[in-house]
């Protein structure tokens, strides 16, 4: 056995231990077998981006570092800026190899069985499709990727591993009509609205699994079961994925929302902005679900006296905005608020936070979604309790 092969096997064993620890239980045997037969490193390109600053890492320059990244229980950025050259040095992730423990968790929740047909939305590196193809067979798996270069790389990586599921370069939001009906649909990109095409292409009793994104936070995984022309199910409290390209808004605060001629109203709040836009994913998920069409962004050191961080809020139609200022002190009790437009967004945020507390601070697992051909809505504890504040 050569040393590189030994290193790869050691890295795989380490990954399996890490995933098991993250899941809190043993990985099912069928997925352990798939993970061993479809090694992750074969699907990670030679050039990746690592760290919070998305620094490039080339396999030829640092093979040990590259292998470590390939087998870490963490996402790996495999493309930036949709494959285009960065403008003014701005680098942002546009495709990745998902976190292995999340991959395994999603495959478990997908609950596939022999003979099922699966449609995957978002091929990425091809690794997830490879795991499914190993489990079900090539002819039972179709994977769709909107980016032609990414699709080609995924097809090549799959073939190199002896796997040949159907790889289609197309907009996954339209599903894949030639292959319907599917028993399972799994998306590896987040959506803020479930495409009705997916519902139309599923077999009765089928399961649809997709990461979720509301404008306030991209977090949570939605698991729907299809019956009688509708889909219904619950959110699962894990998963943060890149948004499907067709669902991106591309809004920027200073380019699209705030104008020099805007004269905002000033007020003061005692609600800490980081209570609603901080580290509490459950709070953010609930508030985002309640608001429906409000997003936020942070601005550090906004060049305003006495302000360390400014929290910006805006509607997805860019008609209203708000800003909340924090002076950087841990004991700050009052925060300055600026609001502009027909809606008082900070007042809506306060109402949404109050609603969340009054309902026992529910986590994502208490929320669900129902969709029909013409409507879909998020609810709390049951379909009769829709949560959106505005209609």
mmCIF file of C-alpha atoms in Angstrom:
data_model
loop_
_atom_site.group_PDB
_atom_site.id
_atom_site.type_symbol
_atom_site.label_atom_id
_atom_site.label_comp_id
_atom_site.label_asym_id
_atom_site.label_seq_id
_atom_site.Cartn_x
_atom_site.Cartn_y
_atom_site.Cartn_z
ATOM 1 C CA UNK A 1 0.000 0.000 0.000
ATOM 2 C CA UNK A 2 1.394 3.394 -0.963
ATOM 3 C CA UNK A 3 1.650 6.154 1.572
ATOM 4 C CA UNK A 4 -0.865 8.446 -0.162
ATOM 5 C CA UNK A 5 -3.463 5.665 -0.110
ATOM 6 C CA UNK A 6 -2.724 5.069 3.548
ATOM 7 C CA UNK A 7 -3.175 8.770 4.267
ATOM 8 C CA UNK A 8 -6.504 8.827 2.442
ATOM 9 C CA UNK A 9 -7.800 5.858 4.424
ATOM 10 C CA UNK A 10 -6.670 7.435 7.681
ATOM 11 C CA UNK A 11 -8.401 10.665 6.688
ATOM 12 C CA UNK A 12 -11.604 8.733 5.915
ATOM 13 C CA UNK A 13 -11.522 7.005 9.301
ATOM 14 C CA UNK A 14 -11.111 10.384 10.963
ATOM 15 C CA UNK A 15 -14.043 11.782 8.998
ATOM 16 C CA UNK A 16 -16.283 8.867 9.951
ATOM 17 C CA UNK A 17 -15.447 9.428 13.641
ATOM 18 C CA UNK A 18 -16.151 13.145 13.316
ATOM 19 C CA UNK A 19 -19.469 12.626 11.529
ATOM 20 C CA UNK A 20 -20.543 10.023 14.088
ATOM 21 C CA UNK A 21 -19.752 12.446 16.893
ATOM 22 C CA UNK A 22 -21.677 15.248 15.222
ATOM 23 C CA UNK A 23 -24.722 13.061 14.569
ATOM 24 C CA UNK A 24 -24.714 11.617 18.076
ATOM 25 C CA UNK A 25 -25.244 8.080 16.765
ATOM 26 C CA UNK A 26 -23.613 5.545 14.491
ATOM 27 C CA UNK A 27 -23.776 6.182 10.766
ATOM 28 C CA UNK A 28 -26.127 3.627 9.150
ATOM 29 C CA UNK A 29 -24.177 0.767 7.560
ATOM 30 C CA UNK A 30 -25.378 1.517 4.033
ATOM 31 C CA UNK A 31 -24.007 5.048 4.223
ATOM 32 C CA UNK A 32 -20.727 3.960 5.821
ATOM 33 C CA UNK A 33 -20.300 1.652 2.838
ATOM 34 C CA UNK A 34 -21.129 4.473 0.430
ATOM 35 C CA UNK A 35 -18.734 6.903 2.133
ATOM 36 C CA UNK A 36 -15.919 4.359 1.849
ATOM 37 C CA UNK A 37 -16.698 3.482 -1.769
ATOM 38 C CA UNK A 38 -17.123 7.097 -2.911
ATOM 39 C CA UNK A 39 -14.192 8.960 -1.293
ATOM 40 C CA UNK A 40 -14.822 12.665 -0.826
ATOM 41 C CA UNK A 41 -11.376 13.763 -2.002
ATOM 42 C CA UNK A 42 -12.080 12.476 -5.513
ATOM 43 C CA UNK A 43 -14.774 15.136 -5.819
ATOM 44 C CA UNK A 44 -12.857 18.089 -4.364
ATOM 45 C CA UNK A 45 -11.124 20.136 -7.086
ATOM 46 C CA UNK A 46 -7.430 20.960 -6.865
ATOM 47 C CA UNK A 47 -8.212 24.634 -6.192
ATOM 48 C CA UNK A 48 -10.431 25.377 -3.188
ATOM 49 C CA UNK A 49 -11.010 28.333 -0.896
ATOM 50 C CA UNK A 50 -10.670 28.040 2.871
ATOM 51 C CA UNK A 51 -11.148 30.090 6.036
ATOM 52 C CA UNK A 52 -13.396 33.036 6.774
ATOM 53 C CA UNK A 53 -11.589 35.151 4.179
ATOM 54 C CA UNK A 54 -11.906 32.492 1.454
ATOM 55 C CA UNK A 55 -8.172 32.207 0.881
ATOM 56 C CA UNK A 56 -7.251 30.057 -2.150
ATOM 57 C CA UNK A 57 -5.602 26.702 -1.459
ATOM 58 C CA UNK A 58 -4.041 24.773 -4.317
ATOM 59 C CA UNK A 59 -3.441 21.059 -3.955
ATOM 60 C CA UNK A 60 -0.072 21.295 -5.720
ATOM 61 C CA UNK A 61 1.147 23.931 -3.250
ATOM 62 C CA UNK A 62 -0.058 22.230 -0.066
ATOM 63 C CA UNK A 63 -1.149 18.602 -0.614
ATOM 64 C CA UNK A 64 -1.404 17.851 3.107
ATOM 65 C CA UNK A 65 -3.489 20.951 3.777
ATOM 66 C CA UNK A 66 -5.683 20.161 0.792
ATOM 67 C CA UNK A 67 -6.293 16.572 1.941
ATOM 68 C CA UNK A 68 -7.071 17.784 5.446
ATOM 69 C CA UNK A 69 -9.672 20.204 4.048
ATOM 70 C CA UNK A 70 -11.131 17.491 1.809
ATOM 71 C CA UNK A 71 -11.751 15.225 4.805
ATOM 72 C CA UNK A 72 -12.689 17.781 7.427
ATOM 73 C CA UNK A 73 -16.255 17.692 8.702
ATOM 74 C CA UNK A 74 -16.782 21.139 7.221
ATOM 75 C CA UNK A 75 -17.970 22.636 3.943
ATOM 76 C CA UNK A 76 -15.323 23.309 1.296
ATOM 77 C CA UNK A 77 -15.744 26.224 -1.100
ATOM 78 C CA UNK A 78 -15.114 24.897 -4.613
ATOM 79 C CA UNK A 79 -16.094 27.929 -6.695
ATOM 80 C CA UNK A 80 -16.245 31.672 -6.078
ATOM 81 C CA UNK A 81 -18.053 34.475 -7.880
ATOM 82 C CA UNK A 82 -19.974 32.036 -10.099
ATOM 83 C CA UNK A 83 -16.677 31.152 -11.756
ATOM 84 C CA UNK A 84 -15.881 34.739 -12.794
ATOM 85 C CA UNK A 85 -12.811 36.723 -11.839
ATOM 86 C CA UNK A 86 -13.320 38.705 -8.607
ATOM 87 C CA UNK A 87 -14.084 42.400 -9.089
ATOM 88 C CA UNK A 88 -12.205 44.819 -6.804
ATOM 89 C CA UNK A 89 -10.935 41.850 -4.801
ATOM 90 C CA UNK A 90 -14.424 40.853 -3.652
ATOM 91 C CA UNK A 91 -14.585 37.058 -3.250
ATOM 92 C CA UNK A 92 -17.809 35.271 -2.361
ATOM 93 C CA UNK A 93 -18.585 31.536 -2.372
ATOM 94 C CA UNK A 94 -20.867 30.303 -5.164
ATOM 95 C CA UNK A 95 -20.456 26.511 -4.993
ATOM 96 C CA UNK A 96 -19.171 24.112 -2.365
ATOM 97 C CA UNK A 97 -18.806 20.579 -1.097
ATOM 98 C CA UNK A 98 -21.306 20.395 1.752
ATOM 99 C CA UNK A 99 -20.421 19.554 5.347
ATOM 100 C CA UNK A 100 -20.222 15.722 5.490
ATOM 101 C CA UNK A 101 -22.276 15.334 8.675
ATOM 102 C CA UNK A 102 -25.050 17.421 7.103
ATOM 103 C CA UNK A 103 -24.819 15.326 3.925
ATOM 104 C CA UNK A 104 -25.290 12.145 5.951
ATOM 105 C CA UNK A 105 -28.089 13.661 8.027
ATOM 106 C CA UNK A 106 -29.952 14.699 4.879
ATOM 107 C CA UNK A 107 -29.488 11.288 3.280
ATOM 108 C CA UNK A 108 -30.911 9.667 6.417
ATOM 109 C CA UNK A 109 -33.887 12.030 6.429
ATOM 110 C CA UNK A 110 -34.440 11.393 2.721
ATOM 111 C CA UNK A 111 -35.117 7.750 3.667
ATOM 112 C CA UNK A 112 -34.328 6.093 0.336
ATOM 113 C CA UNK A 113 -34.949 2.421 -0.401
ATOM 114 C CA UNK A 114 -34.018 0.030 -3.182
ATOM 115 C CA UNK A 115 -35.817 0.704 -6.445
ATOM 116 C CA UNK A 116 -36.570 4.353 -5.742
ATOM 117 C CA UNK A 117 -35.904 7.127 -8.263
ATOM 118 C CA UNK A 118 -34.212 10.240 -6.892
ATOM 119 C CA UNK A 119 -33.828 13.714 -8.351
ATOM 120 C CA UNK A 120 -31.072 15.856 -6.869
ATOM 121 C CA UNK A 121 -31.171 19.634 -7.329
ATOM 122 C CA UNK A 122 -27.657 21.103 -7.314
ATOM 123 C CA UNK A 123 -24.942 18.642 -8.344
ATOM 124 C CA UNK A 124 -22.087 20.686 -6.923
ATOM 125 C CA UNK A 125 -19.030 18.469 -6.826
ATOM 126 C CA UNK A 126 -21.097 15.358 -7.597
ATOM 127 C CA UNK A 127 -20.260 13.679 -4.290
ATOM 128 C CA UNK A 128 -23.833 13.564 -2.984
ATOM 129 C CA UNK A 129 -25.082 12.151 -6.293
ATOM 130 C CA UNK A 130 -22.263 9.601 -6.106
ATOM 131 C CA UNK A 131 -23.352 8.426 -2.669
ATOM 132 C CA UNK A 132 -26.939 8.072 -3.886
ATOM 133 C CA UNK A 133 -25.861 6.272 -7.075
ATOM 134 C CA UNK A 134 -23.772 3.815 -5.057
ATOM 135 C CA UNK A 135 -26.760 3.139 -2.824
ATOM 136 C CA UNK A 136 -29.475 2.922 -5.518
ATOM 137 C CA UNK A 137 -27.699 2.406 -8.835
ATOM 138 C CA UNK A 138 -26.825 4.812 -11.633
ATOM 139 C CA UNK A 139 -30.140 4.557 -13.434
ATOM 140 C CA UNK A 140 -32.114 5.549 -10.337
ATOM 141 C CA UNK A 141 -30.400 8.926 -9.811
ATOM 142 C CA UNK A 142 -30.632 12.160 -11.781
ATOM 143 C CA UNK A 143 -28.760 15.265 -10.681
ATOM 144 C CA UNK A 144 -29.232 18.795 -12.053
ATOM 145 C CA UNK A 145 -26.679 21.612 -12.011
ATOM 146 C CA UNK A 146 -27.303 25.112 -13.401
ATOM 147 C CA UNK A 147 -23.603 25.947 -13.899
ATOM 148 C CA UNK A 148 -22.151 24.239 -16.982
ATOM 149 C CA UNK A 149 -18.572 24.154 -15.669
ATOM 150 C CA UNK A 150 -19.672 22.733 -12.325
ATOM 151 C CA UNK A 151 -21.867 20.132 -14.071
ATOM 152 C CA UNK A 152 -18.983 19.021 -16.271
ATOM 153 C CA UNK A 153 -16.638 18.713 -13.300
ATOM 154 C CA UNK A 154 -19.231 16.687 -11.374
ATOM 155 C CA UNK A 155 -19.791 14.334 -14.321
ATOM 156 C CA UNK A 156 -16.033 13.846 -14.679
ATOM 157 C CA UNK A 157 -15.530 13.152 -10.972
ATOM 158 C CA UNK A 158 -18.395 10.659 -10.952
ATOM 159 C CA UNK A 159 -17.058 8.811 -13.996
ATOM 160 C CA UNK A 160 -13.588 8.722 -12.444
ATOM 161 C CA UNK A 161 -15.184 6.889 -9.511
ATOM 162 C CA UNK A 162 -16.982 4.442 -11.798
ATOM 163 C CA UNK A 163 -20.390 6.071 -11.314
ATOM 164 C CA UNK A 164 -22.692 7.283 -14.085
ATOM 165 C CA UNK A 165 -25.924 8.828 -12.810
ATOM 166 C CA UNK A 166 -27.607 11.201 -15.239
ATOM 167 C CA UNK A 167 -26.043 14.657 -14.884
ATOM 168 C CA UNK A 168 -28.165 17.407 -16.433
ATOM 169 C CA UNK A 169 -27.111 21.016 -16.934
ATOM 170 C CA UNK A 170 -30.330 22.971 -16.399
ATOM 171 C CA UNK A 171 -32.215 25.172 -13.940
ATOM 172 C CA UNK A 172 -33.100 22.909 -11.042
ATOM 173 C CA UNK A 173 -36.038 25.123 -10.150
ATOM 174 C CA UNK A 174 -37.894 23.515 -13.076
ATOM 175 C CA UNK A 175 -37.063 20.006 -11.897
ATOM 176 C CA UNK A 176 -36.566 17.419 -14.622
ATOM 177 C CA UNK A 177 -39.859 16.540 -16.384
ATOM 178 C CA UNK A 178 -38.385 13.763 -18.580
ATOM 179 C CA UNK A 179 -37.554 11.709 -15.488
ATOM 180 C CA UNK A 180 -40.812 12.012 -13.573
ATOM 181 C CA UNK A 181 -42.288 10.737 -11.416
ATOM 182 C CA UNK A 182 -39.642 10.688 -8.682
ATOM 183 C CA UNK A 183 -39.917 8.974 -5.311
ATOM 184 C CA UNK A 184 -37.558 11.454 -3.712
ATOM 185 C CA UNK A 185 -36.321 14.966 -4.488
ATOM 186 C CA UNK A 186 -33.367 16.356 -2.557
ATOM 187 C CA UNK A 187 -31.990 19.847 -3.009
ATOM 188 C CA UNK A 188 -28.454 20.813 -2.020
ATOM 189 C CA UNK A 189 -29.193 24.524 -2.387
ATOM 190 C CA UNK A 190 -31.607 26.527 -0.278
ATOM 191 C CA UNK A 191 -34.920 27.869 -1.541
ATOM 192 C CA UNK A 192 -37.175 30.605 -0.174
ATOM 193 C CA UNK A 193 -40.196 29.114 -1.911
ATOM 194 C CA UNK A 194 -40.634 25.483 -2.964
ATOM 195 C CA UNK A 195 -40.933 25.313 -6.761
ATOM 196 C CA UNK A 196 -44.317 23.904 -7.749
ATOM 197 C CA UNK A 197 -42.556 21.955 -10.522
ATOM 198 C CA UNK A 198 -41.050 19.732 -7.835
ATOM 199 C CA UNK A 199 -44.492 18.938 -6.452
ATOM 200 C CA UNK A 200 -45.772 18.116 -9.944
ATOM 201 C CA UNK A 201 -42.922 15.663 -10.573
ATOM 202 C CA UNK A 202 -43.269 13.580 -7.408
ATOM 203 C CA UNK A 203 -44.964 10.253 -6.932
ATOM 204 C CA UNK A 204 -47.752 10.169 -4.293
ATOM 205 C CA UNK A 205 -46.180 9.380 -0.936
ATOM 206 C CA UNK A 206 -42.846 10.796 -2.096
ATOM 207 C CA UNK A 207 -40.541 12.869 0.085
ATOM 208 C CA UNK A 208 -39.056 16.243 -0.791
ATOM 209 C CA UNK A 209 -36.089 17.481 1.245
ATOM 210 C CA UNK A 210 -34.596 20.945 0.832
ATOM 211 C CA UNK A 211 -32.577 23.487 2.807
ATOM 212 C CA UNK A 212 -34.619 26.596 3.576
ATOM 213 C CA UNK A 213 -33.993 30.304 3.357
ATOM 214 C CA UNK A 214 -36.190 33.118 4.550
ATOM 215 C CA UNK A 215 -34.920 36.654 3.941
ATOM 216 C CA UNK A 216 -33.893 37.028 7.597
ATOM 217 C CA UNK A 217 -31.815 33.822 7.881
ATOM 218 C CA UNK A 218 -30.777 30.969 5.623
ATOM 219 C CA UNK A 219 -31.072 28.009 7.988
ATOM 220 C CA UNK A 220 -33.179 24.899 8.508
ATOM 221 C CA UNK A 221 -34.169 21.947 6.341
ATOM 222 C CA UNK A 222 -37.705 21.310 5.122
ATOM 223 C CA UNK A 223 -39.048 17.754 4.764
ATOM 224 C CA UNK A 224 -42.322 17.451 2.880
ATOM 225 C CA UNK A 225 -44.445 14.421 2.057
ATOM 226 C CA UNK A 226 -46.595 14.544 -1.087
ATOM 227 C CA UNK A 227 -50.197 13.361 -0.931
ATOM 228 C CA UNK A 228 -53.335 14.202 -2.922
ATOM 229 C CA UNK A 229 -51.785 17.009 -4.945
ATOM 230 C CA UNK A 230 -50.291 18.812 -1.935
ATOM 231 C CA UNK A 231 -47.112 18.602 0.098
ATOM 232 C CA UNK A 232 -46.846 19.082 3.826
ATOM 233 C CA UNK A 233 -44.223 18.590 6.477
ATOM 234 C CA UNK A 234 -41.951 19.964 9.168
ATOM 235 C CA UNK A 235 -38.718 21.889 9.356
ATOM 236 C CA UNK A 236 -35.648 20.182 10.775
ATOM 237 C CA UNK A 237 -33.245 22.274 12.904
ATOM 238 C CA UNK A 238 -30.069 21.967 10.848
ATOM 239 C CA UNK A 239 -28.551 23.016 7.543
ATOM 240 C CA UNK A 240 -27.323 26.306 6.086
ATOM 241 C CA UNK A 241 -26.794 26.220 2.319
ATOM 242 C CA UNK A 242 -26.150 28.610 -0.521
ATOM 243 C CA UNK A 243 -29.308 29.974 -2.057
ATOM 244 C CA UNK A 244 -30.498 28.616 -5.398
ATOM 245 C CA UNK A 245 -29.261 31.028 -8.057
ATOM 246 C CA UNK A 246 -32.745 31.705 -9.353
ATOM 247 C CA UNK A 247 -33.841 32.711 -5.825
ATOM 248 C CA UNK A 248 -31.106 35.264 -5.185
ATOM 249 C CA UNK A 249 -32.194 38.875 -4.745
ATOM 250 C CA UNK A 250 -28.792 40.555 -5.047
ATOM 251 C CA UNK A 251 -29.947 43.586 -3.053
ATOM 252 C CA UNK A 252 -27.324 45.850 -1.470
ATOM 253 C CA UNK A 253 -28.095 48.390 1.231
ATOM 254 C CA UNK A 254 -26.211 51.354 -0.258
ATOM 255 C CA UNK A 255 -26.728 50.462 -3.904
ATOM 256 C CA UNK A 256 -30.410 49.546 -3.898
ATOM 257 C CA UNK A 257 -32.084 50.663 -0.667
ATOM 258 C CA UNK A 258 -30.733 53.712 1.156
ATOM 259 C CA UNK A 259 -30.621 57.023 -0.745
ATOM 260 C CA UNK A 260 -28.977 60.320 0.158
ATOM 261 C CA UNK A 261 -32.324 62.112 -0.007
ATOM 262 C CA UNK A 262 -33.970 59.779 2.527
ATOM 263 C CA UNK A 263 -34.759 61.463 5.851
ATOM 264 C CA UNK A 264 -35.396 58.742 8.443
ATOM 265 C CA UNK A 265 -37.282 59.049 11.718
ATOM 266 C CA UNK A 266 -35.216 58.678 14.896
ATOM 267 C CA UNK A 267 -36.239 56.764 18.002
ATOM 268 C CA UNK A 268 -34.778 54.622 20.788
ATOM 269 C CA UNK A 269 -35.255 50.937 21.570
ATOM 270 C CA UNK A 270 -34.399 48.733 24.534
ATOM 271 C CA UNK A 271 -34.499 45.547 22.463
ATOM 272 C CA UNK A 272 -30.919 44.464 21.876
ATOM 273 C CA UNK A 273 -30.460 44.081 18.094
ATOM 274 C CA UNK A 274 -28.302 40.992 18.630
ATOM 275 C CA UNK A 275 -31.208 39.290 20.383
ATOM 276 C CA UNK A 276 -32.996 39.173 17.031
ATOM 277 C CA UNK A 277 -30.006 39.111 14.661
ATOM 278 C CA UNK A 278 -27.318 37.359 16.685
ATOM 279 C CA UNK A 279 -26.361 33.757 17.394
ATOM 280 C CA UNK A 280 -29.806 32.372 18.281
ATOM 281 C CA UNK A 281 -30.849 30.480 15.144
ATOM 282 C CA UNK A 282 -34.249 29.615 16.602
ATOM 283 C CA UNK A 283 -35.049 33.284 17.248
ATOM 284 C CA UNK A 284 -33.885 34.303 13.794
ATOM 285 C CA UNK A 285 -35.809 31.491 12.098
ATOM 286 C CA UNK A 286 -39.022 32.407 13.895
ATOM 287 C CA UNK A 287 -38.651 36.152 13.354
ATOM 288 C CA UNK A 288 -37.816 35.679 9.691
ATOM 289 C CA UNK A 289 -40.801 33.373 9.230
ATOM 290 C CA UNK A 290 -43.073 35.896 10.947
ATOM 291 C CA UNK A 291 -41.833 38.897 8.958
ATOM 292 C CA UNK A 292 -41.745 37.121 5.615
ATOM 293 C CA UNK A 293 -40.063 39.796 3.494
ATOM 294 C CA UNK A 294 -37.462 41.546 5.686
ATOM 295 C CA UNK A 295 -33.710 40.953 5.534
ATOM 296 C CA UNK A 296 -30.779 42.340 7.488
ATOM 297 C CA UNK A 297 -27.070 43.071 7.213
ATOM 298 C CA UNK A 298 -24.350 44.289 9.556
ATOM 299 C CA UNK A 299 -22.091 47.247 8.963
ATOM 300 C CA UNK A 300 -18.997 47.355 11.152
ATOM 301 C CA UNK A 301 -17.361 50.729 11.892
ATOM 302 C CA UNK A 302 -19.894 52.754 9.872
ATOM 303 C CA UNK A 303 -17.924 56.006 10.297
ATOM 304 C CA UNK A 304 -20.524 57.414 12.664
ATOM 305 C CA UNK A 305 -19.440 58.849 16.017
ATOM 306 C CA UNK A 306 -20.187 56.464 18.868
ATOM 307 C CA UNK A 307 -21.349 53.618 16.619
ATOM 308 C CA UNK A 308 -19.374 50.366 16.473
ATOM 309 C CA UNK A 309 -21.882 48.273 14.508
ATOM 310 C CA UNK A 310 -25.033 49.236 12.650
ATOM 311 C CA UNK A 311 -27.726 46.649 11.971
ATOM 312 C CA UNK A 312 -29.553 47.400 8.733
ATOM 313 C CA UNK A 313 -33.024 46.075 7.924
ATOM 314 C CA UNK A 314 -34.842 46.348 4.600
ATOM 315 C CA UNK A 315 -37.810 44.910 2.765
ATOM 316 C CA UNK A 316 -37.186 42.691 -0.231
ATOM 317 C CA UNK A 317 -38.872 45.289 -2.453
ATOM 318 C CA UNK A 318 -36.445 47.949 -1.086
ATOM 319 C CA UNK A 319 -39.314 50.287 -0.172
ATOM 320 C CA UNK A 320 -38.623 50.504 3.582
ATOM 321 C CA UNK A 321 -35.534 50.308 5.719
ATOM 322 C CA UNK A 322 -34.338 50.709 9.296
ATOM 323 C CA UNK A 323 -31.024 50.848 11.119
ATOM 324 C CA UNK A 324 -30.165 50.124 14.756
ATOM 325 C CA UNK A 325 -26.904 51.420 16.224
ATOM 326 C CA UNK A 326 -24.742 49.716 18.840
ATOM 327 C CA UNK A 327 -21.906 51.571 20.554
ATOM 328 C CA UNK A 328 -19.892 48.421 21.220
ATOM 329 C CA UNK A 329 -20.471 48.336 24.988
ATOM 330 C CA UNK A 330 -21.615 45.069 26.533
ATOM 331 C CA UNK A 331 -23.838 46.887 29.058
ATOM 332 C CA UNK A 332 -25.679 49.064 26.525
ATOM 333 C CA UNK A 333 -29.395 49.236 27.387
ATOM 334 C CA UNK A 334 -30.693 51.682 24.790
ATOM 335 C CA UNK A 335 -30.074 51.709 21.054
ATOM 336 C CA UNK A 336 -30.748 54.425 18.508
ATOM 337 C CA UNK A 337 -33.159 53.459 15.729
ATOM 338 C CA UNK A 338 -33.588 55.060 12.303
ATOM 339 C CA UNK A 339 -36.586 54.158 10.134
ATOM 340 C CA UNK A 340 -37.654 55.184 6.644
ATOM 341 C CA UNK A 341 -40.465 54.224 4.294
ATOM 342 C CA UNK A 342 -44.114 53.258 4.592
ATOM 343 C CA UNK A 343 -43.353 50.476 7.073
ATOM 344 C CA UNK A 344 -41.810 50.766 10.544
ATOM 345 C CA UNK A 345 -39.561 47.753 10.253
ATOM 346 C CA UNK A 346 -38.079 47.849 13.723
ATOM 347 C CA UNK A 347 -41.572 47.925 15.202
ATOM 348 C CA UNK A 348 -42.388 44.845 13.121
ATOM 349 C CA UNK A 349 -39.240 43.127 14.387
ATOM 350 C CA UNK A 350 -40.188 43.910 17.985
ATOM 351 C CA UNK A 351 -43.678 42.508 17.401
ATOM 352 C CA UNK A 352 -42.236 39.365 15.819
ATOM 353 C CA UNK A 353 -39.857 38.881 18.745
ATOM 354 C CA UNK A 354 -42.714 39.401 21.232
ATOM 355 C CA UNK A 355 -44.796 36.849 19.300
ATOM 356 C CA UNK A 356 -41.927 34.339 19.467
ATOM 357 C CA UNK A 357 -41.591 34.753 23.227
ATOM 358 C CA UNK A 358 -45.360 34.540 23.798
ATOM 359 C CA UNK A 359 -45.416 31.218 21.953
ATOM 360 C CA UNK A 360 -42.711 29.677 24.139
ATOM 361 C CA UNK A 361 -39.682 30.545 21.996
ATOM 362 C CA UNK A 362 -40.349 27.750 19.490
ATOM 363 C CA UNK A 363 -37.457 26.165 17.623
ATOM 364 C CA UNK A 364 -37.524 25.401 13.917
ATOM 365 C CA UNK A 365 -38.880 21.900 14.621
ATOM 366 C CA UNK A 366 -42.241 23.397 15.672
ATOM 367 C CA UNK A 367 -42.660 25.052 12.272
ATOM 368 C CA UNK A 368 -43.891 23.434 9.103
ATOM 369 C CA UNK A 369 -45.052 24.225 5.603
ATOM 370 C CA UNK A 370 -47.996 23.282 3.435
ATOM 371 C CA UNK A 371 -48.021 23.764 -0.325
ATOM 372 C CA UNK A 372 -50.586 23.236 -3.045
ATOM 373 C CA UNK A 373 -50.393 24.044 -6.742
ATOM 374 C CA UNK A 374 -51.304 27.673 -6.058
ATOM 375 C CA UNK A 375 -50.300 28.440 -2.477
ATOM 376 C CA UNK A 376 -47.782 27.673 0.229
ATOM 377 C CA UNK A 377 -47.503 28.891 3.791
ATOM 378 C CA UNK A 378 -45.335 28.432 6.884
ATOM 379 C CA UNK A 379 -47.156 27.526 10.075
ATOM 380 C CA UNK A 380 -46.514 26.946 13.767
ATOM 381 C CA UNK A 381 -47.588 23.624 15.303
ATOM 382 C CA UNK A 382 -50.129 22.950 12.529
ATOM 383 C CA UNK A 383 -51.344 24.150 9.113
ATOM 384 C CA UNK A 384 -54.223 26.087 10.693
ATOM 385 C CA UNK A 385 -51.746 28.485 12.354
ATOM 386 C CA UNK A 386 -49.977 30.482 9.613
ATOM 387 C CA UNK A 387 -47.225 32.682 10.972
ATOM 388 C CA UNK A 388 -46.700 35.486 8.446
ATOM 389 C CA UNK A 389 -47.321 38.873 10.058
ATOM 390 C CA UNK A 390 -48.289 40.700 6.850
ATOM 391 C CA UNK A 391 -50.550 39.434 4.081
#
